[in-house]
mmCIF file of C-alpha atoms and ligand atoms in Angstrom:
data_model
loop_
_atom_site.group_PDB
_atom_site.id
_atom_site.type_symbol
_atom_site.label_atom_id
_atom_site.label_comp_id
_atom_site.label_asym_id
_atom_site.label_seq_id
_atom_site.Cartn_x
_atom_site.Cartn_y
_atom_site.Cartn_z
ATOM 1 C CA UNK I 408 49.685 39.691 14.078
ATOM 2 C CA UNK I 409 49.187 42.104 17.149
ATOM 3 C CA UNK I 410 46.543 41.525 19.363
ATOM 4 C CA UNK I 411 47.294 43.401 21.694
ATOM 5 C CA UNK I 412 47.385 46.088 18.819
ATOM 6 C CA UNK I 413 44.050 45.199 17.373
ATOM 7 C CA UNK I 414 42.194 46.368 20.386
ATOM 8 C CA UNK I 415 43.878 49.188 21.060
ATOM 9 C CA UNK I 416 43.237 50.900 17.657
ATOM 10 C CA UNK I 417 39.505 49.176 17.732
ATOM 11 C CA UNK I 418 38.816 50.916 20.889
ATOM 12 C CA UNK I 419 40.804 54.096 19.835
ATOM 13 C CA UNK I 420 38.362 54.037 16.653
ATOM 14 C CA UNK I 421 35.163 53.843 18.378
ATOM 15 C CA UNK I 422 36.357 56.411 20.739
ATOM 16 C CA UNK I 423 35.648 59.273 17.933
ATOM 17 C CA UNK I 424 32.948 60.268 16.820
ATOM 18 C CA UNK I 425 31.171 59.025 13.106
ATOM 19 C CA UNK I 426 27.729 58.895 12.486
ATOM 20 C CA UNK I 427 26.421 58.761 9.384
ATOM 21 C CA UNK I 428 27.135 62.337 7.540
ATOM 22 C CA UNK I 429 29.856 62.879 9.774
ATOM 23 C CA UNK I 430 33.026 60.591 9.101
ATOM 24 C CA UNK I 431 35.358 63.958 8.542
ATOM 25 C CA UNK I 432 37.308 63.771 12.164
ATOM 26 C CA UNK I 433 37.391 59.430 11.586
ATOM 27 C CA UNK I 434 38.410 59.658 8.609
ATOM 28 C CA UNK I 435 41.482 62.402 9.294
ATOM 29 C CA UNK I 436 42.625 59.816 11.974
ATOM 30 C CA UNK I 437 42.672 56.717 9.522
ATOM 31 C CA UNK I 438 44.361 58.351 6.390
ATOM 32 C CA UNK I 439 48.093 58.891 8.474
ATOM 33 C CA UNK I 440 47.835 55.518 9.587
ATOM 34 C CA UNK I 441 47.350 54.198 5.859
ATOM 35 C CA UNK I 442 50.457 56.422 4.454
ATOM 36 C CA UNK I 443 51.997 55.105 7.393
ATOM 37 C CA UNK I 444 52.342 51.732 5.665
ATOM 38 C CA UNK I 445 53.139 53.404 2.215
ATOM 39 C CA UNK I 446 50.190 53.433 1.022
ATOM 40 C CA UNK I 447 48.822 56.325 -1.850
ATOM 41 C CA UNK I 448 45.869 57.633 0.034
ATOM 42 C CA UNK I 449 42.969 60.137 -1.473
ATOM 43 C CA UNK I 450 39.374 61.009 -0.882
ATOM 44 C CA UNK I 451 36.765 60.791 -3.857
ATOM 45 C CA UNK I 452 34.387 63.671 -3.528
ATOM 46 C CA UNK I 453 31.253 61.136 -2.867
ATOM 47 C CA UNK I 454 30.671 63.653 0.207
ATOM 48 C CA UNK I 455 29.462 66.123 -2.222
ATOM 49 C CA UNK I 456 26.337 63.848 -3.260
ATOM 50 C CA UNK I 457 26.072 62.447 0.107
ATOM 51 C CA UNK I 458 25.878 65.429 2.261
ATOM 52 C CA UNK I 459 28.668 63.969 4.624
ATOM 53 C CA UNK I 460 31.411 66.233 6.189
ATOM 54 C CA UNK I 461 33.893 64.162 3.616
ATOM 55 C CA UNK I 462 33.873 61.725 1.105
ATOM 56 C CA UNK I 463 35.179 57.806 0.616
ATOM 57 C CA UNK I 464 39.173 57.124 1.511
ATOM 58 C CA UNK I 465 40.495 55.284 -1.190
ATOM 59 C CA UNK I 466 43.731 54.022 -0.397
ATOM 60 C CA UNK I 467 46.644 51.862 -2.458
ATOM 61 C CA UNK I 468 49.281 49.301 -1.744
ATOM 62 C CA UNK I 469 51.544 48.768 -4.392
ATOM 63 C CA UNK I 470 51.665 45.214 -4.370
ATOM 64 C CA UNK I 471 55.364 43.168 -5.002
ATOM 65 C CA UNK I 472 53.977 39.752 -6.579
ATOM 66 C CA UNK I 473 52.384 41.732 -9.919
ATOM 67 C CA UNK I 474 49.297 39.854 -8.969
ATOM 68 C CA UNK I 475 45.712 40.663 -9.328
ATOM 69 C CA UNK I 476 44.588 43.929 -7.439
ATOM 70 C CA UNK I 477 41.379 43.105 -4.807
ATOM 71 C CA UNK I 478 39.190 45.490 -2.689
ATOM 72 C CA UNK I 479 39.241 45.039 1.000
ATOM 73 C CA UNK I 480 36.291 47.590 2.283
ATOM 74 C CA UNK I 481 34.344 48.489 5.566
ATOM 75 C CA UNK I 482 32.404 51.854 6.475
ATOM 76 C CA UNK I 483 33.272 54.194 8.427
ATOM 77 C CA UNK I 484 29.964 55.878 9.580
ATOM 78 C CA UNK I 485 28.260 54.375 12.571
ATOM 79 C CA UNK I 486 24.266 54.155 13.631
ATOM 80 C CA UNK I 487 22.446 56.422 16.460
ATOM 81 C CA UNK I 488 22.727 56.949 18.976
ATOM 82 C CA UNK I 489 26.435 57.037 18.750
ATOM 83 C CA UNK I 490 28.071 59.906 20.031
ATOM 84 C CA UNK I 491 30.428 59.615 22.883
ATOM 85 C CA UNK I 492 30.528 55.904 22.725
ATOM 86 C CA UNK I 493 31.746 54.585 26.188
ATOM 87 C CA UNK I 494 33.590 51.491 25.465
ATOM 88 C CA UNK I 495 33.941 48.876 28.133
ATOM 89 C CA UNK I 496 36.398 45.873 28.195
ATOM 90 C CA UNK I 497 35.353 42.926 30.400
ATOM 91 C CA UNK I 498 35.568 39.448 30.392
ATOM 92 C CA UNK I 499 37.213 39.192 26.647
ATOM 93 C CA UNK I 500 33.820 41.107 25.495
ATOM 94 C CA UNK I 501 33.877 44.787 24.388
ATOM 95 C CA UNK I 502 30.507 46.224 25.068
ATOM 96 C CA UNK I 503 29.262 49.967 25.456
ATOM 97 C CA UNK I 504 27.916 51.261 28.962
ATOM 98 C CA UNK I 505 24.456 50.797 27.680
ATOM 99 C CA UNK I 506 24.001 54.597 26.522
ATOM 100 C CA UNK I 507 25.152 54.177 23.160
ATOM 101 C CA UNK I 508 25.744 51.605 20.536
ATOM 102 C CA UNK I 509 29.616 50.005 19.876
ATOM 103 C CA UNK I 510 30.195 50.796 16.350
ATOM 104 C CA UNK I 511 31.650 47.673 15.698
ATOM 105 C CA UNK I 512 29.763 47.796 13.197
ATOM 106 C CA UNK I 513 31.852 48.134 11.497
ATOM 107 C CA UNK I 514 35.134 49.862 13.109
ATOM 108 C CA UNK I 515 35.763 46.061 13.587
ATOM 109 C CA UNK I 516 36.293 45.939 10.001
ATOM 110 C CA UNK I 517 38.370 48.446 9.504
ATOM 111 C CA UNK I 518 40.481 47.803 12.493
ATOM 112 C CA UNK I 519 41.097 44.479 11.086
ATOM 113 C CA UNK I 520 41.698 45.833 7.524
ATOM 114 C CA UNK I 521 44.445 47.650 8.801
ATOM 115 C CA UNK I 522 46.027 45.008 11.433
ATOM 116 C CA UNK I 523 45.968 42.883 7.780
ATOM 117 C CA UNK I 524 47.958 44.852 5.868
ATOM 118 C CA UNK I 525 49.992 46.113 8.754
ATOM 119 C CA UNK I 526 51.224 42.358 9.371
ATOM 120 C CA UNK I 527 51.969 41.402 5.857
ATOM 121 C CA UNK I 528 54.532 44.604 5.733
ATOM 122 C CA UNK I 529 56.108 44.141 8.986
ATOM 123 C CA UNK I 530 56.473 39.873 7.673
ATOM 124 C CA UNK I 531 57.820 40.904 4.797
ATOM 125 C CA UNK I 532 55.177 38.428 3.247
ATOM 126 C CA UNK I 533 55.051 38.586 -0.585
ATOM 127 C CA UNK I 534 51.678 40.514 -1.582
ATOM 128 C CA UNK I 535 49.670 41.334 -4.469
ATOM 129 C CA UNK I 536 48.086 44.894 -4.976
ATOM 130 C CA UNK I 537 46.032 45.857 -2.424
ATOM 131 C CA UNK I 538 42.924 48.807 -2.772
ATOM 132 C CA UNK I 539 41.377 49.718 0.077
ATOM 133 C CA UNK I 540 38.022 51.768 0.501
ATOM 134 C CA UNK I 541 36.549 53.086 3.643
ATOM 135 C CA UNK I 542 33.028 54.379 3.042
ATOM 136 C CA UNK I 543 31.065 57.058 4.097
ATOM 137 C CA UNK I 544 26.935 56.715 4.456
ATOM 138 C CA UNK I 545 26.442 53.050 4.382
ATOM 139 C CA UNK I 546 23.757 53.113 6.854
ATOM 140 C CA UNK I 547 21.989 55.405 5.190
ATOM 141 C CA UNK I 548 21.347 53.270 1.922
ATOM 142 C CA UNK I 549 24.860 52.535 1.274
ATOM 143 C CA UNK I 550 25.198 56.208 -0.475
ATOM 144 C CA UNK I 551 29.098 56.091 0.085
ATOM 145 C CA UNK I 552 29.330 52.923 -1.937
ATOM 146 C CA UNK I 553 26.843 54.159 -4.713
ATOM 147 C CA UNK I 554 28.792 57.530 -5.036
ATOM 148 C CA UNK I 555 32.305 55.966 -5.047
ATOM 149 C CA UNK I 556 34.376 57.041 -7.651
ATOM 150 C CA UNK I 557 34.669 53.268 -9.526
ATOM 151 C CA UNK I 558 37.288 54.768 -12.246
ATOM 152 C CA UNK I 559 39.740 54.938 -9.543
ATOM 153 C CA UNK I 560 39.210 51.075 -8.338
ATOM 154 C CA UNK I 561 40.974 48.105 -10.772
ATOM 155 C CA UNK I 562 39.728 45.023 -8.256
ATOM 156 C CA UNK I 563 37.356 42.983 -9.721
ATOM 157 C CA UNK I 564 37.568 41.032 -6.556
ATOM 158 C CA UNK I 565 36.230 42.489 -3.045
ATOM 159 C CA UNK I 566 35.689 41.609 0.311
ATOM 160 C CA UNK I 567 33.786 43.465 2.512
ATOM 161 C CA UNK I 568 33.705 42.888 6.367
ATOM 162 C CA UNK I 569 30.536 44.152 7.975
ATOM 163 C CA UNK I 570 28.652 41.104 8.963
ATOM 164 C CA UNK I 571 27.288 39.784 12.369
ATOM 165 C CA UNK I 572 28.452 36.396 13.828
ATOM 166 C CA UNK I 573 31.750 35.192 14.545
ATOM 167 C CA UNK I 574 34.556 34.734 11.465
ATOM 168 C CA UNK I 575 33.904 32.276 9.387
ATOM 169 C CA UNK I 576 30.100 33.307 7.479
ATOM 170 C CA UNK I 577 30.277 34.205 3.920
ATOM 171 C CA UNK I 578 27.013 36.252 2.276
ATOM 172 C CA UNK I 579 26.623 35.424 -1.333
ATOM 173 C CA UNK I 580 23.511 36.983 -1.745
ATOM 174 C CA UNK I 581 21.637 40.076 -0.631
ATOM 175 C CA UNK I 582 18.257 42.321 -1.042
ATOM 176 C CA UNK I 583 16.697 44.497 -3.493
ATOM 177 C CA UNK I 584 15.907 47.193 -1.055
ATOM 178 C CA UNK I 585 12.976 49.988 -2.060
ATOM 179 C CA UNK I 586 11.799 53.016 -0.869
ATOM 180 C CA UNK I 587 7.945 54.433 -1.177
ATOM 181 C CA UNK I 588 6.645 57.391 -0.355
ATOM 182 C CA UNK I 589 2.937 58.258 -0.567
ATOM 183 C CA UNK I 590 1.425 61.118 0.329
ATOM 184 C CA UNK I 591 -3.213 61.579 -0.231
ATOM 185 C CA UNK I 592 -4.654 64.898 -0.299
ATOM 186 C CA UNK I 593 -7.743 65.415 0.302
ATOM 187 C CA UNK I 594 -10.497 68.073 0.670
ATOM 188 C CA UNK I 595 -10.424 69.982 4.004
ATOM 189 C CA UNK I 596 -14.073 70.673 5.565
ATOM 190 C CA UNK I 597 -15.445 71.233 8.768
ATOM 191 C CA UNK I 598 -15.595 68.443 10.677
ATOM 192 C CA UNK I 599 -19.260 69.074 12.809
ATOM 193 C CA UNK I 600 -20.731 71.477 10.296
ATOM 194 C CA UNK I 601 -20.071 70.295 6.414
ATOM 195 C CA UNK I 602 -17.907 66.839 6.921
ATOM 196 C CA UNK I 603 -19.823 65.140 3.936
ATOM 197 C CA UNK I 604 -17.951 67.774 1.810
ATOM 198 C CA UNK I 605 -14.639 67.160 2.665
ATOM 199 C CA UNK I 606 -12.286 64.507 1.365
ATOM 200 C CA UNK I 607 -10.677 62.738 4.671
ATOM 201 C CA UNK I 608 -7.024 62.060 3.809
ATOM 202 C CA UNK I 609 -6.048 59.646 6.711
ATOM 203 C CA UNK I 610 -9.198 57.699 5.993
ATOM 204 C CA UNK I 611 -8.060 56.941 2.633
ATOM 205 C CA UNK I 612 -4.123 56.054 3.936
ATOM 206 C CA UNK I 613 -5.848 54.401 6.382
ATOM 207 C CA UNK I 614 -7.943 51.982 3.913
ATOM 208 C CA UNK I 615 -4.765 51.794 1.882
ATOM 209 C CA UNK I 616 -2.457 50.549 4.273
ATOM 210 C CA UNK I 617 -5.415 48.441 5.736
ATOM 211 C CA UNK I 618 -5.434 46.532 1.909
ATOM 212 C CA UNK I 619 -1.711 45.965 2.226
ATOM 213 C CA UNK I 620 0.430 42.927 2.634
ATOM 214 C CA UNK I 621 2.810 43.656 4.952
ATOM 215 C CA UNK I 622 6.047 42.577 7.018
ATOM 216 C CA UNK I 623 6.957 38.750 6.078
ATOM 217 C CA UNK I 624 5.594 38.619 2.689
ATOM 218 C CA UNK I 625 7.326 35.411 1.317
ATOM 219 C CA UNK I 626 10.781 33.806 2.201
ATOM 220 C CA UNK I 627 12.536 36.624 0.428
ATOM 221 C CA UNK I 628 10.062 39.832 0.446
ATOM 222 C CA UNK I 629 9.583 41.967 2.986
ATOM 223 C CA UNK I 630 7.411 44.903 3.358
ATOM 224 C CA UNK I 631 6.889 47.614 6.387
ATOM 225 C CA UNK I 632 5.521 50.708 6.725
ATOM 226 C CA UNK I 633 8.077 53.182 8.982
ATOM 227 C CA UNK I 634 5.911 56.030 9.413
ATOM 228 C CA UNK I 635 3.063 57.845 9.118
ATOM 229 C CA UNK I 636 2.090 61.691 8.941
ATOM 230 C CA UNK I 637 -1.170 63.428 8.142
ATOM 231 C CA UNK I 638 -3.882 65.330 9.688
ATOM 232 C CA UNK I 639 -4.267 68.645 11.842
ATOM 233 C CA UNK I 640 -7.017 69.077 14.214
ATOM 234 C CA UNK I 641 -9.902 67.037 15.180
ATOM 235 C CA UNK I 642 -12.372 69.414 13.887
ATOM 236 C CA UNK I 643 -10.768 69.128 10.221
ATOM 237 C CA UNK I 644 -11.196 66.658 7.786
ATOM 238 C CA UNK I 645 -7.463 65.996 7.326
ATOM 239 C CA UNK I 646 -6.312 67.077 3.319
ATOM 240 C CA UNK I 647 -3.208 65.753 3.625
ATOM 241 C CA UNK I 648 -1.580 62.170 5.079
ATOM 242 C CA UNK I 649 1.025 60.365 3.987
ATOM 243 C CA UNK I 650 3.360 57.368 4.426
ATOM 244 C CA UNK I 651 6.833 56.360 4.181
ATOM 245 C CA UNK I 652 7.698 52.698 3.621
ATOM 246 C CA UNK I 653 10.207 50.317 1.852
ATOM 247 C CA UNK I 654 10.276 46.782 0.388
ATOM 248 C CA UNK I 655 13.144 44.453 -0.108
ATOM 249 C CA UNK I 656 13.343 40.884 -1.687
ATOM 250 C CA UNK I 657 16.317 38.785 -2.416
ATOM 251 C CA UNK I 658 14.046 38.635 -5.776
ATOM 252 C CA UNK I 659 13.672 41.451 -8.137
ATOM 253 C CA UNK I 660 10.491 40.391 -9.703
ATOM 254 C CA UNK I 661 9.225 39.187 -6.129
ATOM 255 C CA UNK I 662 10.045 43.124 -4.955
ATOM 256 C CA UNK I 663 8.530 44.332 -8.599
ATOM 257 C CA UNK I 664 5.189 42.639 -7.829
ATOM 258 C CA UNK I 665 4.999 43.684 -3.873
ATOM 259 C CA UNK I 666 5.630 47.479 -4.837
ATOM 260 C CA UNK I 667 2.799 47.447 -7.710
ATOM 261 C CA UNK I 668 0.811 45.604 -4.625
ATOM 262 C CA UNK I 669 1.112 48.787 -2.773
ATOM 263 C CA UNK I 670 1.222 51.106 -5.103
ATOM 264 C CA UNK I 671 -2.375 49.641 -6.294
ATOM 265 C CA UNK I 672 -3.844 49.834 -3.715
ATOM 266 C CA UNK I 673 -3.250 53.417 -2.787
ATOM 267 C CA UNK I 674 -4.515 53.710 -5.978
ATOM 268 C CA UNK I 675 -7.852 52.029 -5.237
ATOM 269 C CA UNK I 676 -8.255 54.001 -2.066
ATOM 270 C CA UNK I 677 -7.527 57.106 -3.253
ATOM 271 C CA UNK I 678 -10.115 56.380 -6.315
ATOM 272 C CA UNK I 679 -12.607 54.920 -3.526
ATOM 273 C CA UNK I 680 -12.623 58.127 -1.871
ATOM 274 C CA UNK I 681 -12.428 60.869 -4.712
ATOM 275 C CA UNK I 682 -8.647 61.715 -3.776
ATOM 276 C CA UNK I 683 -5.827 62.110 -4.952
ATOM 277 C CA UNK I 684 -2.598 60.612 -4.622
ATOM 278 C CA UNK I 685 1.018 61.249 -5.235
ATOM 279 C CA UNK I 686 3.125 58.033 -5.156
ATOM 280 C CA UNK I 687 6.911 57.552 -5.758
ATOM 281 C CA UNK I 688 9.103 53.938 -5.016
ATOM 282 C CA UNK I 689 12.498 53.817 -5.717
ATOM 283 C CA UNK I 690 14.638 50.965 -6.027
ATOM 284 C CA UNK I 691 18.182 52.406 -3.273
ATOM 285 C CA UNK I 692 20.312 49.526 -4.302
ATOM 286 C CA UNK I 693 20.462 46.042 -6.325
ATOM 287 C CA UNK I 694 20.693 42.631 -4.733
ATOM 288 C CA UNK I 695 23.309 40.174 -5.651
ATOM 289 C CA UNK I 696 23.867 36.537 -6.022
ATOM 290 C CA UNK I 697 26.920 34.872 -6.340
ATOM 291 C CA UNK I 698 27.293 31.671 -7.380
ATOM 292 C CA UNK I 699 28.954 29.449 -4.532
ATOM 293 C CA UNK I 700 31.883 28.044 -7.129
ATOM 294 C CA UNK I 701 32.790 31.664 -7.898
ATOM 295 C CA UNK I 702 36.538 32.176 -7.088
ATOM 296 C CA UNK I 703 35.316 34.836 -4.312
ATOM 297 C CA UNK I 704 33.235 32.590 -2.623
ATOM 298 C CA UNK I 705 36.282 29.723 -3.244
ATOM 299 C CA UNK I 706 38.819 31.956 -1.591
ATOM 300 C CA UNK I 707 37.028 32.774 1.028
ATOM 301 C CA UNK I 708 36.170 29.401 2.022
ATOM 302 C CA UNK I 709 39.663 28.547 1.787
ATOM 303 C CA UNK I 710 41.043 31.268 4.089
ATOM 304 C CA UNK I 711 38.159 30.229 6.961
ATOM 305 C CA UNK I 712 39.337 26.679 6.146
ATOM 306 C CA UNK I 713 43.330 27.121 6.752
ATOM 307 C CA UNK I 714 42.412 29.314 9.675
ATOM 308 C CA UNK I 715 40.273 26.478 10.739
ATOM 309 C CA UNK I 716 37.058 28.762 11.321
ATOM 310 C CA UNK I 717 33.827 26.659 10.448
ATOM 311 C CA UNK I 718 32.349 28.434 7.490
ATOM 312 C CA UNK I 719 28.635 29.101 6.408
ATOM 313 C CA UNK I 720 27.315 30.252 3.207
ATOM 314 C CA UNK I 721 24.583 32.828 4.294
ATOM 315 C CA UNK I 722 21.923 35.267 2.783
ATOM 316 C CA UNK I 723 21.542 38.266 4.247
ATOM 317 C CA UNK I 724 18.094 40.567 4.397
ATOM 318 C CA UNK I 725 20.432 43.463 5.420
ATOM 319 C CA UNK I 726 21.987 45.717 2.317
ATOM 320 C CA UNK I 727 25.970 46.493 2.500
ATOM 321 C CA UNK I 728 28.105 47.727 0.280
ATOM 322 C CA UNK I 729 28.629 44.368 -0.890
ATOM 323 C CA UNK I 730 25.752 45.097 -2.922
ATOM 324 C CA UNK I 731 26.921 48.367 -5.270
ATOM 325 C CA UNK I 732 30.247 46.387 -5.471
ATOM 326 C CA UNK I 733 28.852 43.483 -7.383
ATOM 327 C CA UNK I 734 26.502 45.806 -9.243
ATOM 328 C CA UNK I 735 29.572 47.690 -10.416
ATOM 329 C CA UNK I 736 31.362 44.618 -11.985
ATOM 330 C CA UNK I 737 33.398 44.016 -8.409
ATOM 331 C CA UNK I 738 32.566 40.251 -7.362
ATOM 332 C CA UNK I 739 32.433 40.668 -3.894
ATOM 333 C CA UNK I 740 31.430 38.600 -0.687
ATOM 334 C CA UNK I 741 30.534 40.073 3.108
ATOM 335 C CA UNK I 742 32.411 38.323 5.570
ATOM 336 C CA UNK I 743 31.513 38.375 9.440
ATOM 337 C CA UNK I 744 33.624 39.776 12.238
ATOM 338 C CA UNK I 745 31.908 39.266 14.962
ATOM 339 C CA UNK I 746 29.590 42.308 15.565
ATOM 340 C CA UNK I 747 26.525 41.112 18.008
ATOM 341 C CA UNK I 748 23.596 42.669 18.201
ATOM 342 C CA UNK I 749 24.661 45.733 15.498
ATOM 343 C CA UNK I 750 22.237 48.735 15.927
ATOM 344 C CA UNK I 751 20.973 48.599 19.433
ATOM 345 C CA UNK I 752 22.605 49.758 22.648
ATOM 346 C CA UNK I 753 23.386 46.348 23.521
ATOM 347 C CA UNK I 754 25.791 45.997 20.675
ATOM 348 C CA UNK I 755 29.042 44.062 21.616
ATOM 349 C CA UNK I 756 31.921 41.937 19.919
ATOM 350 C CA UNK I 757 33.865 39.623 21.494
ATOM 351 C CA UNK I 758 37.579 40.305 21.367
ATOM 352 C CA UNK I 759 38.844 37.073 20.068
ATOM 353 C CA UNK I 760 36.942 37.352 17.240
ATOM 354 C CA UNK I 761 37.633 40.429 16.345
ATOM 355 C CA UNK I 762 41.367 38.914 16.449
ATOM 356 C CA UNK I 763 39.948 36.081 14.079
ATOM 357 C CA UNK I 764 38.815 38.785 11.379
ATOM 358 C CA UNK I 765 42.012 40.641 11.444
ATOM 359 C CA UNK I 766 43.641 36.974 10.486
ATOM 360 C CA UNK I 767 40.794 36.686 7.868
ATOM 361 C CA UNK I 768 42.536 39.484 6.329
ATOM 362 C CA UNK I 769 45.345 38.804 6.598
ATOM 363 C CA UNK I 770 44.994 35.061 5.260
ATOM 364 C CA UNK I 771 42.946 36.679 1.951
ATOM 365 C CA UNK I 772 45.553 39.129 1.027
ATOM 366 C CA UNK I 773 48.406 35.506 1.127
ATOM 367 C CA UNK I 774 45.620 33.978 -0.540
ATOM 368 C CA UNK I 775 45.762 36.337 -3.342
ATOM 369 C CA UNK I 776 49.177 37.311 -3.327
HETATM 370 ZN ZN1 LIG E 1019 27.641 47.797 8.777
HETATM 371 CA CA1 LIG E 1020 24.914 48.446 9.861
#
């Protein structure tokens, strides 16, 4: 292990440029470093779906034990705003100058990924195969992970690191996320001179949304609505309004019965007021739930333990690509590196523990080896 070496590429990393859509220039500066170590590198054309200047680096380590391969994955794209991130070292905290956020989310991850599998080479420590994947789009409803290119990938063990807290929690489980969209039309009229003959659009969102139960539903649901649109001038009775919104739950018949909740009662309103509505929800990605004597879960609990980090079994409300891993037959855990405070400007990670997940790593790839 390099410590000194940790920080240098962490802080190199979140020095360029990656939000979400644009992980081209990132992702041109990681894949020397992996064929650096010997390891087969390619790009799956995910980008094409996604949108984003490139796609997901999937990269290879030939292992030298003949044991079973497993995934070690992070993202590469990064939240707003973060362009020109400004990273400031002080006091064994990195932290940005408060105009951006870090990106340690989830640079941390990757720079530990690659401090791993660096320190195994140089240690000459016997190791099994090793796949790698770097996404693209995870913050934008984990689209790199969905479009990955799974008939390239032979793990059917991951571990993804992209969690707050210090080293040491393990998420088993994780949302059902949805998305709705709704949009009412209505009849247009003059407001002063025939309003009884128009149909008012935002009145009938407006009763809608009014009907709804929202935020905190139960321990696992949630529900907001992000935004709303609709209307022109005061003088119009607005044809058009409409909301976007999503739902998650840890349950998929808890998130089943809050989206026919909403969905019905756009319904009703839109009924109510002679209307009429166009409705969509889509479920973005699966939850997961993985049993805590699952040999993921086992091994990771054993690599905290010999490191002697104190380890938690946590659910998380937040989807990663933890999620599409487990959906696609990879059993696969999210392990924390430290990142505090992930999507604000206030973001920050302390440096020892981003030390503490590159020896996670590290300890999971003896672990399997
Ligand atoms: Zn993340
Ligand atoms: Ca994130």
């Amino acid at each position: 292990m390099n410590n000194k070496r940790v920080l240098e590429r962490f802080l190199e990393f979140i020095k360029i440029d990656s939000p979400t859509k644009s992980e081209e220039n990132f992702a041109n500066h990681l894949i020397p470093i992996l064929e650096s170590f010997g390891m087969k590198v390619e790009m799956d054309d995910a980008g094409k779906k996604t949108g984003s200047g490139c796609g997901n680096i999937i990269a290879k380590l030939k292992g030298r034990t003949g044991s079973n391969p497993i995934l070690l994955s992070a993202h590469m794209d990064t939240v707003s705003p973060g362009k020109g991130i400004n990273p400031i070292v002080d006091e064994g905290i990195v932290r940005t100058d408060g105009n951006t956020i870090l990106g340690s989310d989830d640079k941390a991850g990757i720079a530990a990924i690659i401090e791993g599998i660096q320190t195994v080479i140089e240690e000459g420590i016997p190791y099994g195969d090793i796949e790698v994947v770097f996404t693209i789009c995870e913050e934008e409803g984990l689209l790199g992970s969905r479009y990955l290119d799974y008939s390239k990938i032979h793990s059917k063990t991951g571990y993804v690191f992209d969690t707050g807290g210090k080293p040491g929690k393990i998420v088993t489980k994780g949302p059902y996320h949805a998305i709705i969209n709704a949009k009412f039309i209505g009849r247009e009229s003059h407001a002063g001179v025939a309003p009884e003959e128009g149909i008012s659009a935002i009145q009938m969102l407006s009763d809608a949304i009014s009907n709804m139960k929202l935020l905190k539903i139960d321990d696992d649901t949630t529900a907001n609505i992000g935004r709303i649109e609709g209307g022109q001038a005061t003088n119009i009775v607005s044809n058009e309004a409409s909301f976007i919104a999503e739902a998650r739950s840890l349950s998929e018949e808890k998130l089943n019965m809050q989206l026919e909740h909403m969905k019905t009662e756009c319904e009703k309103s839109t009924k109510k007021f002679g209307g009429m509505l166009e409705y969509s929800a889509e479920i973005i990605y699966e939850g997961f739930d993985i049993p805590e004597n699952c040999p993921v879960v086992l091994n990771a609990i054993k690599a905290c333990d010999n490191l002697g980090f104190e380890t938690e079994i946590i659910e998380s409300r937040g989807g990663s690509d933890t999620n599409n891993y487990n959906k696609r037959g990879i059993s696969s855990v999210n392990l924390s590196i430290g990142q505090n405070k992930a999507h604000t400007v206030g973001e920050s990670i302390k440096v020892d523990d981003l030390y503490k997940a590159a020896k996670l790593v590290k300890e999971l790839i003896l672990l399997h080896a």
